PDB file of C-alpha atoms in Angstrom:
ATOM      1  CA  UNK A 139     -23.931  11.467 -24.187  1.00 62.00           C
ATOM      2  CA  UNK A 140     -22.851  11.469 -20.525  1.00 70.00           C
ATOM      3  CA  UNK A 141     -23.795  14.393 -18.327  1.00 78.00           C
ATOM      4  CA  UNK A 142     -21.230  16.823 -16.927  1.00 80.00           C
ATOM      5  CA  UNK A 143     -21.615  15.308 -13.460  1.00 82.00           C
ATOM      6  CA  UNK A 144     -20.849  11.821 -14.784  1.00 82.00           C
ATOM      7  CA  UNK A 145     -17.551  13.139 -16.098  1.00 83.00           C
ATOM      8  CA  UNK A 146     -16.396  15.470 -13.322  1.00 87.00           C
ATOM      9  CA  UNK A 147     -17.787  14.007 -10.076  1.00 90.00           C
ATOM     10  CA  UNK A 148     -15.855  10.702 -10.274  1.00 90.00           C
ATOM     11  CA  UNK A 149     -12.668  12.664 -10.988  1.00 91.00           C
ATOM     12  CA  UNK A 150     -13.276  14.852  -7.939  1.00 93.00           C
ATOM     13  CA  UNK A 151     -14.000  11.866  -5.669  1.00 94.00           C
ATOM     14  CA  UNK A 152     -10.958   9.991  -6.948  1.00 94.00           C
ATOM     15  CA  UNK A 153      -8.691  12.983  -6.377  1.00 94.00           C
ATOM     16  CA  UNK A 154      -9.905  13.544  -2.807  1.00 95.00           C
ATOM     17  CA  UNK A 155      -9.412   9.857  -1.988  1.00 95.00           C
ATOM     18  CA  UNK A 156      -6.017   9.943  -3.685  1.00 96.00           C
ATOM     19  CA  UNK A 157      -4.760  12.793  -1.504  1.00 96.00           C
ATOM     20  CA  UNK A 158      -6.169  11.186   1.635  1.00 96.00           C
ATOM     21  CA  UNK A 159      -4.349   7.933   0.913  1.00 96.00           C
ATOM     22  CA  UNK A 160      -1.173   9.896   0.212  1.00 97.00           C
ATOM     23  CA  UNK A 161      -1.399  11.398   3.701  1.00 96.00           C
ATOM     24  CA  UNK A 162      -1.797   7.919   5.183  1.00 96.00           C
ATOM     25  CA  UNK A 163       1.243   6.763   3.214  1.00 97.00           C
ATOM     26  CA  UNK A 164       3.325   9.643   4.557  1.00 96.00           C
ATOM     27  CA  UNK A 165       2.417   8.751   8.152  1.00 96.00           C
ATOM     28  CA  UNK A 166       3.234   5.088   7.584  1.00 95.00           C
ATOM     29  CA  UNK A 167       6.605   6.007   6.107  1.00 95.00           C
ATOM     30  CA  UNK A 168       7.474   8.113   9.173  1.00 95.00           C
ATOM     31  CA  UNK A 169       6.443   5.260  11.482  1.00 94.00           C
ATOM     32  CA  UNK A 170       8.602   2.828   9.501  1.00 95.00           C
ATOM     33  CA  UNK A 171      11.780   4.907   9.713  1.00 95.00           C
ATOM     34  CA  UNK A 172      11.270   5.638  13.427  1.00 93.00           C
ATOM     35  CA  UNK A 173      10.429   2.080  14.425  1.00 91.00           C
ATOM     36  CA  UNK A 174      12.838   0.136  12.223  1.00 92.00           C
ATOM     37  CA  UNK A 175      16.026   2.128  11.609  1.00 91.00           C
ATOM     38  CA  UNK A 176      18.048  -1.103  11.374  1.00 91.00           C
ATOM     39  CA  UNK A 177      16.021  -2.708   8.588  1.00 91.00           C
ATOM     40  CA  UNK A 178      17.994  -3.746   5.465  1.00 91.00           C
ATOM     41  CA  UNK A 179      18.925  -0.997   3.032  1.00 93.00           C
ATOM     42  CA  UNK A 180      16.975  -2.738   0.267  1.00 92.00           C
ATOM     43  CA  UNK A 181      13.753  -2.448   2.270  1.00 92.00           C
ATOM     44  CA  UNK A 182      14.411   1.226   2.988  1.00 94.00           C
ATOM     45  CA  UNK A 183      15.052   1.838  -0.704  1.00 94.00           C
ATOM     46  CA  UNK A 184      11.729   0.138  -1.485  1.00 94.00           C
ATOM     47  CA  UNK A 185       9.879   2.474   0.888  1.00 95.00           C
ATOM     48  CA  UNK A 186      11.574   5.587  -0.512  1.00 96.00           C
ATOM     49  CA  UNK A 187      10.944   4.458  -4.097  1.00 96.00           C
ATOM     50  CA  UNK A 188       7.256   3.901  -3.405  1.00 96.00           C
ATOM     51  CA  UNK A 189       6.973   7.336  -1.810  1.00 96.00           C
ATOM     52  CA  UNK A 190       8.708   9.105  -4.721  1.00 97.00           C
ATOM     53  CA  UNK A 191       6.531   7.328  -7.292  1.00 96.00           C
ATOM     54  CA  UNK A 192       3.384   8.198  -5.353  1.00 97.00           C
ATOM     55  CA  UNK A 193       4.491  11.817  -5.022  1.00 96.00           C
ATOM     56  CA  UNK A 194       4.939  12.050  -8.797  1.00 96.00           C
ATOM     57  CA  UNK A 195       1.549  10.395  -9.370  1.00 96.00           C
ATOM     58  CA  UNK A 196      -0.210  12.703  -6.911  1.00 96.00           C
ATOM     59  CA  UNK A 197       1.277  15.889  -8.350  1.00 95.00           C
ATOM     60  CA  UNK A 198       0.556  14.777 -11.930  1.00 94.00           C
ATOM     61  CA  UNK A 199      -3.066  14.091 -11.096  1.00 94.00           C
ATOM     62  CA  UNK A 200      -3.284  17.323  -9.094  1.00 93.00           C
ATOM     63  CA  UNK A 201      -2.095  19.320 -12.092  1.00 92.00           C
ATOM     64  CA  UNK A 202      -5.025  18.081 -14.188  1.00 90.00           C
ATOM     65  CA  UNK A 203      -7.529  18.618 -11.394  1.00 92.00           C
ATOM     66  CA  UNK A 204      -6.423  22.246 -10.935  1.00 91.00           C
ATOM     67  CA  UNK A 205      -6.958  22.754 -14.653  1.00 89.00           C
ATOM     68  CA  UNK A 206     -10.369  21.041 -14.767  1.00 87.00           C
ATOM     69  CA  UNK A 207     -11.836  22.393 -11.523  1.00 88.00           C
ATOM     70  CA  UNK A 208      -9.935  25.674 -11.292  1.00 86.00           C
ATOM     71  CA  UNK A 209      -8.319  27.632 -14.092  1.00 84.00           C
ATOM     72  CA  UNK A 210     -10.563  26.239 -16.865  1.00 77.00           C
ATOM     73  CA  UNK A 211     -13.702  25.425 -14.884  1.00 83.00           C
ATOM     74  CA  UNK A 212     -16.737  25.081 -17.151  1.00 76.00           C
ATOM     75  CA  UNK A 213     -14.685  24.790 -20.331  1.00 79.00           C
ATOM     76  CA  UNK A 214     -15.820  21.568 -21.997  1.00 80.00           C
ATOM     77  CA  UNK A 215     -12.883  21.657 -24.410  1.00 82.00           C
ATOM     78  CA  UNK A 216     -10.424  21.473 -21.512  1.00 81.00           C
ATOM     79  CA  UNK A 217     -12.472  18.728 -19.875  1.00 83.00           C
ATOM     80  CA  UNK A 218     -12.153  16.671 -23.050  1.00 82.00           C
ATOM     81  CA  UNK A 219      -8.377  17.108 -23.214  1.00 85.00           C
ATOM     82  CA  UNK A 220      -6.281  14.187 -21.975  1.00 86.00           C
ATOM     83  CA  UNK A 221      -3.689  16.372 -20.271  1.00 88.00           C
ATOM     84  CA  UNK A 222      -1.444  14.296 -18.008  1.00 91.00           C
ATOM     85  CA  UNK A 223      -4.150  11.731 -17.268  1.00 91.00           C
ATOM     86  CA  UNK A 224      -2.477   9.207 -19.581  1.00 92.00           C
ATOM     87  CA  UNK A 225       0.607   9.320 -17.335  1.00 94.00           C
ATOM     88  CA  UNK A 226      -0.780   9.783 -13.805  1.00 93.00           C
ATOM     89  CA  UNK A 227      -3.438   7.064 -13.895  1.00 92.00           C
ATOM     90  CA  UNK A 228      -2.643   4.097 -16.200  1.00 93.00           C
ATOM     91  CA  UNK A 229       1.156   4.418 -16.502  1.00 95.00           C
ATOM     92  CA  UNK A 230       2.043   5.408 -12.931  1.00 95.00           C
ATOM     93  CA  UNK A 231      -0.723   3.203 -11.553  1.00 94.00           C
ATOM     94  CA  UNK A 232       0.644   0.159 -13.372  1.00 95.00           C
ATOM     95  CA  UNK A 233       4.248   0.905 -12.346  1.00 96.00           C
ATOM     96  CA  UNK A 234       3.405   1.353  -8.662  1.00 95.00           C
ATOM     97  CA  UNK A 235       1.160  -1.707  -8.666  1.00 93.00           C
ATOM     98  CA  UNK A 236       3.968  -3.790 -10.157  1.00 94.00           C
ATOM     99  CA  UNK A 237       6.325  -2.642  -7.388  1.00 94.00           C
ATOM    100  CA  UNK A 238       3.804  -3.732  -4.760  1.00 91.00           C
ATOM    101  CA  UNK A 239       3.187  -7.040  -6.516  1.00 92.00           C
ATOM    102  CA  UNK A 240       6.944  -7.673  -6.745  1.00 92.00           C
ATOM    103  CA  UNK A 241       7.129  -7.171  -2.981  1.00 90.00           C
ATOM    104  CA  UNK A 242       4.370  -9.730  -2.479  1.00 89.00           C
ATOM    105  CA  UNK A 243       6.052 -12.153  -4.904  1.00 91.00           C
ATOM    106  CA  UNK A 244       9.292 -11.938  -2.935  1.00 89.00           C
ATOM    107  CA  UNK A 245       7.318 -12.504   0.237  1.00 85.00           C
ATOM    108  CA  UNK A 246       5.733 -15.623  -1.248  1.00 86.00           C
ATOM    109  CA  UNK A 247       9.156 -16.970  -2.177  1.00 88.00           C
ATOM    110  CA  UNK A 248      10.557 -16.367   1.322  1.00 83.00           C
ATOM    111  CA  UNK A 249       7.712 -18.050   3.161  1.00 79.00           C
ATOM    112  CA  UNK A 250       7.174 -20.860   0.651  1.00 79.00           C
ATOM    113  CA  UNK A 251      10.632 -21.525  -0.796  1.00 82.00           C
ATOM    114  CA  UNK A 252       8.929 -22.296  -4.105  1.00 85.00           C
ATOM    115  CA  UNK A 253       9.910 -20.401  -7.232  1.00 92.00           C
ATOM    116  CA  UNK A 254       6.856 -21.369  -9.308  1.00 92.00           C
ATOM    117  CA  UNK A 255       4.254 -19.492  -7.279  1.00 91.00           C
ATOM    118  CA  UNK A 256       6.189 -16.182  -7.244  1.00 93.00           C
ATOM    119  CA  UNK A 257       6.938 -16.668 -10.948  1.00 95.00           C
ATOM    120  CA  UNK A 258       3.213 -17.006 -11.680  1.00 95.00           C
ATOM    121  CA  UNK A 259       2.439 -13.852  -9.689  1.00 94.00           C
ATOM    122  CA  UNK A 260       5.293 -11.996 -11.391  1.00 95.00           C
ATOM    123  CA  UNK A 261       3.999 -13.066 -14.814  1.00 96.00           C
ATOM    124  CA  UNK A 262       0.581 -11.516 -14.244  1.00 96.00           C
ATOM    125  CA  UNK A 263       2.285  -8.471 -12.752  1.00 95.00           C
ATOM    126  CA  UNK A 264       4.307  -8.005 -15.944  1.00 96.00           C
ATOM    127  CA  UNK A 265       1.114  -8.396 -18.000  1.00 96.00           C
ATOM    128  CA  UNK A 266      -0.704  -5.711 -16.026  1.00 95.00           C
ATOM    129  CA  UNK A 267       2.352  -3.437 -16.238  1.00 96.00           C
ATOM    130  CA  UNK A 268       2.498  -3.781 -20.013  1.00 96.00           C
ATOM    131  CA  UNK A 269      -1.267  -3.346 -20.372  1.00 95.00           C
ATOM    132  CA  UNK A 270      -1.222  -0.245 -18.163  1.00 95.00           C
ATOM    133  CA  UNK A 271       1.533   1.370 -20.229  1.00 96.00           C
ATOM    134  CA  UNK A 272      -0.283   0.289 -23.400  1.00 94.00           C
ATOM    135  CA  UNK A 273      -3.433   1.999 -22.126  1.00 93.00           C
ATOM    136  CA  UNK A 274      -1.496   5.171 -21.360  1.00 93.00           C
ATOM    137  CA  UNK A 275       0.053   5.259 -24.842  1.00 93.00           C
ATOM    138  CA  UNK A 276      -3.379   4.838 -26.462  1.00 91.00           C
ATOM    139  CA  UNK A 277      -4.800   7.710 -24.418  1.00 90.00           C
ATOM    140  CA  UNK A 278      -1.781   9.923 -25.122  1.00 91.00           C
ATOM    141  CA  UNK A 279      -2.041   9.354 -28.883  1.00 90.00           C
ATOM    142  CA  UNK A 280      -5.756  10.203 -28.853  1.00 85.00           C
ATOM    143  CA  UNK A 281      -5.072  13.591 -27.133  1.00 83.00           C
ATOM    144  CA  UNK A 282      -8.817  13.861 -26.413  1.00 83.00           C
ATOM    145  CA  UNK A 283     -11.072  11.485 -24.539  1.00 80.00           C
ATOM    146  CA  UNK A 284     -13.790  11.870 -27.179  1.00 75.00           C
ATOM    147  CA  UNK A 285     -11.388  10.533 -29.828  1.00 74.00           C
ATOM    148  CA  UNK A 286     -10.648   7.314 -27.985  1.00 74.00           C
ATOM    149  CA  UNK A 287     -11.782   4.367 -30.055  1.00 61.00           C
ATOM    150  CA  UNK A 288     -13.120   1.008 -28.958  1.00 67.00           C
ATOM    151  CA  UNK A 289      -9.713  -0.547 -29.648  1.00 64.00           C
ATOM    152  CA  UNK A 290      -8.536   1.017 -26.385  1.00 72.00           C
ATOM    153  CA  UNK A 291     -10.943  -1.180 -24.412  1.00 82.00           C
ATOM    154  CA  UNK A 292      -8.896  -4.426 -24.667  1.00 87.00           C
ATOM    155  CA  UNK A 293      -5.825  -2.702 -23.211  1.00 89.00           C
ATOM    156  CA  UNK A 294      -7.722  -1.317 -20.225  1.00 89.00           C
ATOM    157  CA  UNK A 295      -9.649  -4.541 -19.625  1.00 90.00           C
ATOM    158  CA  UNK A 296      -6.399  -6.519 -19.742  1.00 93.00           C
ATOM    159  CA  UNK A 297      -4.849  -4.104 -17.249  1.00 92.00           C
ATOM    160  CA  UNK A 298      -7.686  -4.402 -14.728  1.00 91.00           C
ATOM    161  CA  UNK A 299      -8.146  -8.153 -15.233  1.00 92.00           C
ATOM    162  CA  UNK A 300      -4.444  -8.998 -14.826  1.00 94.00           C
ATOM    163  CA  UNK A 301      -4.280  -6.830 -11.712  1.00 92.00           C
ATOM    164  CA  UNK A 302      -7.272  -8.612 -10.179  1.00 91.00           C
ATOM    165  CA  UNK A 303      -5.914 -12.089 -10.965  1.00 93.00           C
ATOM    166  CA  UNK A 304      -2.507 -11.188  -9.553  1.00 93.00           C
ATOM    167  CA  UNK A 305      -4.027  -9.942  -6.288  1.00 90.00           C
ATOM    168  CA  UNK A 306      -6.235 -13.017  -5.909  1.00 92.00           C
ATOM    169  CA  UNK A 307      -3.232 -15.308  -6.436  1.00 92.00           C
ATOM    170  CA  UNK A 308      -1.233 -13.422  -3.811  1.00 90.00           C
ATOM    171  CA  UNK A 309      -3.955 -13.709  -1.182  1.00 88.00           C
ATOM    172  CA  UNK A 310      -4.765 -17.336  -1.972  1.00 89.00           C
ATOM    173  CA  UNK A 311      -1.217 -18.693  -1.938  1.00 89.00           C
ATOM    174  CA  UNK A 312      -0.152 -16.708   1.128  1.00 84.00           C
ATOM    175  CA  UNK A 313      -3.141 -17.758   3.216  1.00 82.00           C
ATOM    176  CA  UNK A 314      -2.767 -21.389   2.107  1.00 85.00           C
ATOM    177  CA  UNK A 315       0.876 -21.485   3.167  1.00 82.00           C
ATOM    178  CA  UNK A 316       0.265 -19.782   6.507  1.00 78.00           C
ATOM    179  CA  UNK A 317      -2.639 -22.121   7.301  1.00 80.00           C
ATOM    180  CA  UNK A 318      -0.380 -25.116   6.672  1.00 79.00           C
ATOM    181  CA  UNK A 319       2.370 -23.641   8.826  1.00 73.00           C
ATOM    182  CA  UNK A 320      -0.082 -22.875  11.613  1.00 70.00           C
ATOM    183  CA  UNK A 321      -1.336 -26.466  11.556  1.00 71.00           C
ATOM    184  CA  UNK A 322       2.243 -27.669  12.053  1.00 69.00           C
ATOM    185  CA  UNK A 323       3.055 -25.113  14.768  1.00 60.00           C
ATOM    186  CA  UNK A 324       3.670 -26.427  18.266  1.00 53.00           C
ATOM    187  CA  UNK A 325       3.971 -23.160  20.178  1.00 58.00           C
ATOM    188  CA  UNK A 326       1.064 -20.924  21.031  1.00 60.00           C
ATOM    189  CA  UNK A 327       2.955 -17.683  20.424  1.00 60.00           C
ATOM    190  CA  UNK A 328       4.045 -18.809  16.966  1.00 60.00           C
ATOM    191  CA  UNK A 329       0.454 -19.788  16.109  1.00 63.00           C
ATOM    192  CA  UNK A 330      -0.768 -16.388  17.270  1.00 68.00           C
ATOM    193  CA  UNK A 331       1.822 -14.718  15.060  1.00 67.00           C
ATOM    194  CA  UNK A 332       0.781 -16.790  12.035  1.00 66.00           C
ATOM    195  CA  UNK A 333      -2.887 -16.002  12.697  1.00 69.00           C
ATOM    196  CA  UNK A 334      -2.021 -12.313  12.763  1.00 73.00           C
ATOM    197  CA  UNK A 335      -0.068 -12.703   9.518  1.00 68.00           C
ATOM    198  CA  UNK A 336      -3.047 -14.404   7.839  1.00 70.00           C
ATOM    199  CA  UNK A 337      -5.405 -11.643   8.920  1.00 74.00           C
ATOM    200  CA  UNK A 338      -3.006  -8.990   7.655  1.00 78.00           C
ATOM    201  CA  UNK A 339      -2.654 -10.803   4.341  1.00 72.00           C
ATOM    202  CA  UNK A 340      -6.416 -10.871   3.865  1.00 75.00           C
ATOM    203  CA  UNK A 341      -6.811  -7.269   5.026  1.00 76.00           C
ATOM    204  CA  UNK A 342      -4.110  -5.976   2.677  1.00 78.00           C
ATOM    205  CA  UNK A 343      -4.560  -8.295  -0.304  1.00 80.00           C
ATOM    206  CA  UNK A 344      -8.326  -8.460  -0.661  1.00 83.00           C
ATOM    207  CA  UNK A 345      -8.972  -4.686  -0.896  1.00 86.00           C
ATOM    208  CA  UNK A 346      -6.732  -4.335  -3.938  1.00 86.00           C
ATOM    209  CA  UNK A 347      -8.333  -7.358  -5.621  1.00 86.00           C
ATOM    210  CA  UNK A 348     -11.894  -6.218  -4.867  1.00 90.00           C
ATOM    211  CA  UNK A 349     -11.242  -2.640  -5.982  1.00 90.00           C
ATOM    212  CA  UNK A 350      -9.664  -3.859  -9.229  1.00 87.00           C
ATOM    213  CA  UNK A 351     -12.694  -6.038  -9.964  1.00 90.00           C
ATOM    214  CA  UNK A 352     -15.116  -3.183  -9.211  1.00 93.00           C
ATOM    215  CA  UNK A 353     -13.036  -0.859 -11.378  1.00 90.00           C
ATOM    216  CA  UNK A 354     -13.193  -3.362 -14.231  1.00 87.00           C
ATOM    217  CA  UNK A 355     -16.978  -3.632 -13.834  1.00 91.00           C
ATOM    218  CA  UNK A 356     -17.485   0.146 -13.864  1.00 90.00           C
ATOM    219  CA  UNK A 357     -15.288   0.560 -16.935  1.00 87.00           C
ATOM    220  CA  UNK A 358     -17.034  -2.137 -18.979  1.00 86.00           C
ATOM    221  CA  UNK A 359     -20.619  -1.427 -17.893  1.00 88.00           C
ATOM    222  CA  UNK A 360     -20.616   2.389 -17.912  1.00 86.00           C
ATOM    223  CA  UNK A 361     -18.770   3.237 -21.102  1.00 80.00           C
ATOM    224  CA  UNK A 362     -18.448   6.903 -21.959  1.00 77.00           C
ATOM    225  CA  UNK A 363     -18.453   7.969 -18.298  1.00 82.00           C
ATOM    226  CA  UNK A 364     -15.680   8.442 -15.760  1.00 85.00           C
ATOM    227  CA  UNK A 365     -17.216   6.329 -12.999  1.00 89.00           C
ATOM    228  CA  UNK A 366     -14.202   4.030 -12.903  1.00 89.00           C
ATOM    229  CA  UNK A 367     -11.881   6.969 -12.158  1.00 90.00           C
ATOM    230  CA  UNK A 368     -13.383   7.307  -8.680  1.00 91.00           C
ATOM    231  CA  UNK A 369     -11.406   4.155  -7.809  1.00 92.00           C
ATOM    232  CA  UNK A 370      -8.727   4.043 -10.477  1.00 92.00           C
ATOM    233  CA  UNK A 371      -7.022   7.335  -9.570  1.00 93.00           C
ATOM    234  CA  UNK A 372      -6.139   6.207  -6.059  1.00 92.00           C
ATOM    235  CA  UNK A 373      -5.788   2.461  -6.643  1.00 91.00           C
ATOM    236  CA  UNK A 374      -1.985   2.567  -6.655  1.00 92.00           C
ATOM    237  CA  UNK A 375      -1.978   4.119  -3.189  1.00 94.00           C
ATOM    238  CA  UNK A 376      -3.982   1.202  -1.850  1.00 93.00           C
ATOM    239  CA  UNK A 377      -1.065  -1.001  -2.945  1.00 91.00           C
ATOM    240  CA  UNK A 378       1.490   1.337  -1.409  1.00 94.00           C
ATOM    241  CA  UNK A 379      -0.309   1.604   1.923  1.00 94.00           C
ATOM    242  CA  UNK A 380      -0.732  -2.173   2.058  1.00 91.00           C
ATOM    243  CA  UNK A 381       3.003  -2.700   1.509  1.00 91.00           C
ATOM    244  CA  UNK A 382       3.851  -0.231   4.289  1.00 93.00           C
ATOM    245  CA  UNK A 383       1.268  -1.858   6.539  1.00 90.00           C
ATOM    246  CA  UNK A 384       2.945  -5.242   6.081  1.00 87.00           C
ATOM    247  CA  UNK A 385       6.303  -3.674   6.924  1.00 89.00           C
ATOM    248  CA  UNK A 386       4.939  -1.855   9.970  1.00 90.00           C
ATOM    249  CA  UNK A 387       2.924  -4.727  11.453  1.00 83.00           C
ATOM    250  CA  UNK A 388       5.917  -5.565  13.639  1.00 78.00           C
ATOM    251  CA  UNK A 389       5.356  -2.284  15.465  1.00 76.00           C
ATOM    252  CA  UNK A 390       2.898  -2.196  18.356  1.00 62.00           C
ATOM    253  CA  UNK A 391       1.591   1.182  19.356  1.00 50.00           C
ATOM    254  CA  UNK A 392      -0.008   1.363  22.768  1.00 50.00           C
ATOM    255  CA  UNK A 393      -0.521   3.520  25.827  1.00 47.00           C
ATOM    256  CA  UNK A 394       1.886   3.038  28.708  1.00 49.00           C
ATOM    257  CA  UNK A 395       0.908   3.998  32.231  1.00 46.00           C
ATOM    258  CA  UNK A 396       2.485   7.330  33.188  1.00 46.00           C
ATOM    259  CA  UNK A 397       5.517   6.919  35.446  1.00 46.00           C
ATOM    260  CA  UNK A 398       6.391  10.527  36.059  1.00 42.00           C
ATOM    261  CA  UNK A 399       4.687  13.911  36.000  1.00 40.00           C
ATOM    262  CA  UNK A 400       6.163  16.880  34.239  1.00 42.00           C
ATOM    263  CA  UNK A 401       4.788  20.347  34.997  1.00 41.00           C
ATOM    264  CA  UNK A 402       6.210  22.985  32.684  1.00 39.00           C
ATOM    265  CA  UNK A 403       5.013  26.334  34.003  1.00 37.00           C
ATOM    266  CA  UNK A 404       1.992  24.726  35.714  1.00 37.00           C
ATOM    267  CA  UNK A 405       0.515  23.675  32.373  1.00 37.00           C
ATOM    268  CA  UNK A 406      -1.873  20.737  32.063  1.00 38.00           C
ATOM    269  CA  UNK A 407       0.218  17.608  31.470  1.00 37.00           C
ATOM    270  CA  UNK A 408      -0.616  14.619  29.259  1.00 37.00           C
ATOM    271  CA  UNK A 409       1.782  11.657  29.403  1.00 37.00           C
ATOM    272  CA  UNK A 410       1.449   9.313  26.435  1.00 37.00           C
ATOM    273  CA  UNK A 411       3.631   6.314  25.575  1.00 40.00           C
ATOM    274  CA  UNK A 412       4.225   4.849  22.156  1.00 40.00           C
ATOM    275  CA  UNK A 413       5.913   1.467  22.214  1.00 42.00           C
ATOM    276  CA  UNK A 414       7.370  -0.164  19.123  1.00 40.00           C
ATOM    277  CA  UNK A 415       8.235  -3.837  19.444  1.00 42.00           C
ATOM    278  CA  UNK A 416      10.510  -5.335  16.845  1.00 43.00           C
ATOM    279  CA  UNK A 417      10.579  -9.112  17.173  1.00 41.00           C
ATOM    280  CA  UNK A 418      12.989  -9.483  14.342  1.00 41.00           C
ATOM    281  CA  UNK A 419      15.954  -9.249  16.725  1.00 39.00           C
ATOM    282  CA  UNK A 420      16.126 -12.336  18.916  1.00 39.00           C
ATOM    283  CA  UNK A 421      19.131 -11.675  21.147  1.00 38.00           C
ATOM    284  CA  UNK A 422      19.226  -7.907  21.628  1.00 42.00           C
ATOM    285  CA  UNK A 423      17.598  -7.168  24.955  1.00 39.00           C
ATOM    286  CA  UNK A 424      18.442  -3.480  25.061  1.00 43.00           C
ATOM    287  CA  UNK A 425      15.860  -0.777  24.685  1.00 45.00           C
ATOM    288  CA  UNK A 426      16.062   2.747  23.410  1.00 46.00           C
ATOM    289  CA  UNK A 427      13.920   5.520  24.877  1.00 46.00           C
ATOM    290  CA  UNK A 428      13.393   8.868  23.233  1.00 46.00           C
ATOM    291  CA  UNK A 429      11.510  11.597  25.055  1.00 47.00           C
ATOM    292  CA  UNK A 430       9.779  14.514  23.403  1.00 42.00           C
ATOM    293  CA  UNK A 431       8.380  17.142  25.738  1.00 44.00           C
ATOM    294  CA  UNK A 432       7.053  20.624  25.323  1.00 45.00           C
ATOM    295  CA  UNK A 433       3.859  22.657  25.525  1.00 45.00           C
ATOM    296  CA  UNK A 434       2.602  20.507  28.364  1.00 43.00           C
ATOM    297  CA  UNK A 435       2.892  17.274  26.373  1.00 42.00           C
ATOM    298  CA  UNK A 436       5.315  14.401  26.975  1.00 42.00           C
ATOM    299  CA  UNK A 437       5.606  11.581  24.441  1.00 42.00           C
ATOM    300  CA  UNK A 438       7.887   8.601  25.024  1.00 44.00           C
ATOM    301  CA  UNK A 439       8.948   6.500  22.052  1.00 43.00           C
ATOM    302  CA  UNK A 440      10.526   3.235  23.094  1.00 43.00           C
ATOM    303  CA  UNK A 441      11.988   0.595  20.816  1.00 43.00           C
ATOM    304  CA  UNK A 442      11.956  -2.696  22.663  1.00 43.00           C
ATOM    305  CA  UNK A 443      13.890  -5.530  21.063  1.00 40.00           C
ATOM    306  CA  UNK A 444      13.539  -8.102  23.787  1.00 38.00           C
ATOM    307  CA  UNK A 445      12.450 -11.613  22.855  1.00 38.00           C
ATOM    308  CA  UNK A 446      12.086 -14.570  25.137  1.00 39.00           C
ATOM    309  CA  UNK A 447      14.339 -17.392  23.977  1.00 41.00           C
ATOM    310  CA  UNK A 448      15.185 -20.826  25.232  1.00 40.00           C
ATOM    311  CA  UNK A 449      16.708 -24.002  23.847  1.00 40.00           C
ATOM    312  CA  UNK A 450      13.282 -25.628  23.567  1.00 39.00           C
ATOM    313  CA  UNK A 451      11.945 -22.913  21.237  1.00 43.00           C
ATOM    314  CA  UNK A 452      14.664 -22.631  18.599  1.00 42.00           C
ATOM    315  CA  UNK A 453      12.508 -24.105  15.834  1.00 46.00           C
ATOM    316  CA  UNK A 454       9.648 -21.728  16.573  1.00 43.00           C
ATOM    317  CA  UNK A 455      12.071 -18.819  16.700  1.00 44.00           C
ATOM    318  CA  UNK A 456      13.597 -19.691  13.332  1.00 50.00           C
ATOM    319  CA  UNK A 457      10.109 -19.985  11.819  1.00 47.00           C
ATOM    320  CA  UNK A 458       9.123 -16.609  13.166  1.00 46.00           C
ATOM    321  CA  UNK A 459      12.361 -14.952  12.049  1.00 50.00           C
ATOM    322  CA  UNK A 460      11.752 -16.304   8.552  1.00 52.00           C
ATOM    323  CA  UNK A 461       8.275 -14.791   8.418  1.00 51.00           C
ATOM    324  CA  UNK A 462       9.387 -11.516   9.994  1.00 49.00           C
ATOM    325  CA  UNK A 463      12.139 -11.126   7.415  1.00 50.00           C
ATOM    326  CA  UNK A 464       9.522 -10.623   4.704  1.00 53.00           C
TER     327      UNK A 464
END
């Protein structure tokens, strides 16, 4: 019989992490729409869809946490009730993960021009989506966690295992392709870009794979407890933040030296510059500057679309544009 702490503490940790990651996602979404207003409508729809799904997941999980830790605190009967957990964690988690994995599969197709690798990734993504929904249905039918039978274990194990395999395939194939492209690159700037892309792929792909594997281990080794929920509740937001990070990596945020001093009513002045560089546009050399000032603070947001081009670098430019279009 698990202790009360083994049931409630992982839920509390998972909820806190979940809300923190939701805040990060909100910031990344704002950065995306400020820095890349001219991105394709399909990409913008992807970002909005991810945000709406995550909002629904966060509020659904929050509803259960208010009930467990607030209105019915100390009531073991309420703690045993499934509530909306069947929907917020396995169902929404699987749906959001599949959206992120579809984004990665499309990315693999664009950079590799090979349908078989994305098809393999998509296959495991469909498996984890079905297993996640299957898990949610099993939990919903049980109505109480104590009534869950051992036949629910295969569904959950399949969900975690398929998610882990899918993430490992994404990282492996992407890094392999980028390494091959970097070996063939003849321009230093293109090689630097590919190196950055490889690092981002590892940084965004490995966390989801590692967390899925750890989640699978906790679920199988500590049965009857909620240890796995400390990671599982917020796992979908790791996917979402990684997708936004890959979209926002074109933006460079840095401090520009102050060029003018603004003294509103003799207040202390701080001049900060935020520069977004979008290398996707190769011929537009115009820049857009937006100034925000008030309360002694001046912030400049500049979108710089300049890109050095010459007849001797057309191949490198096309290669970079292909990667940046992902």
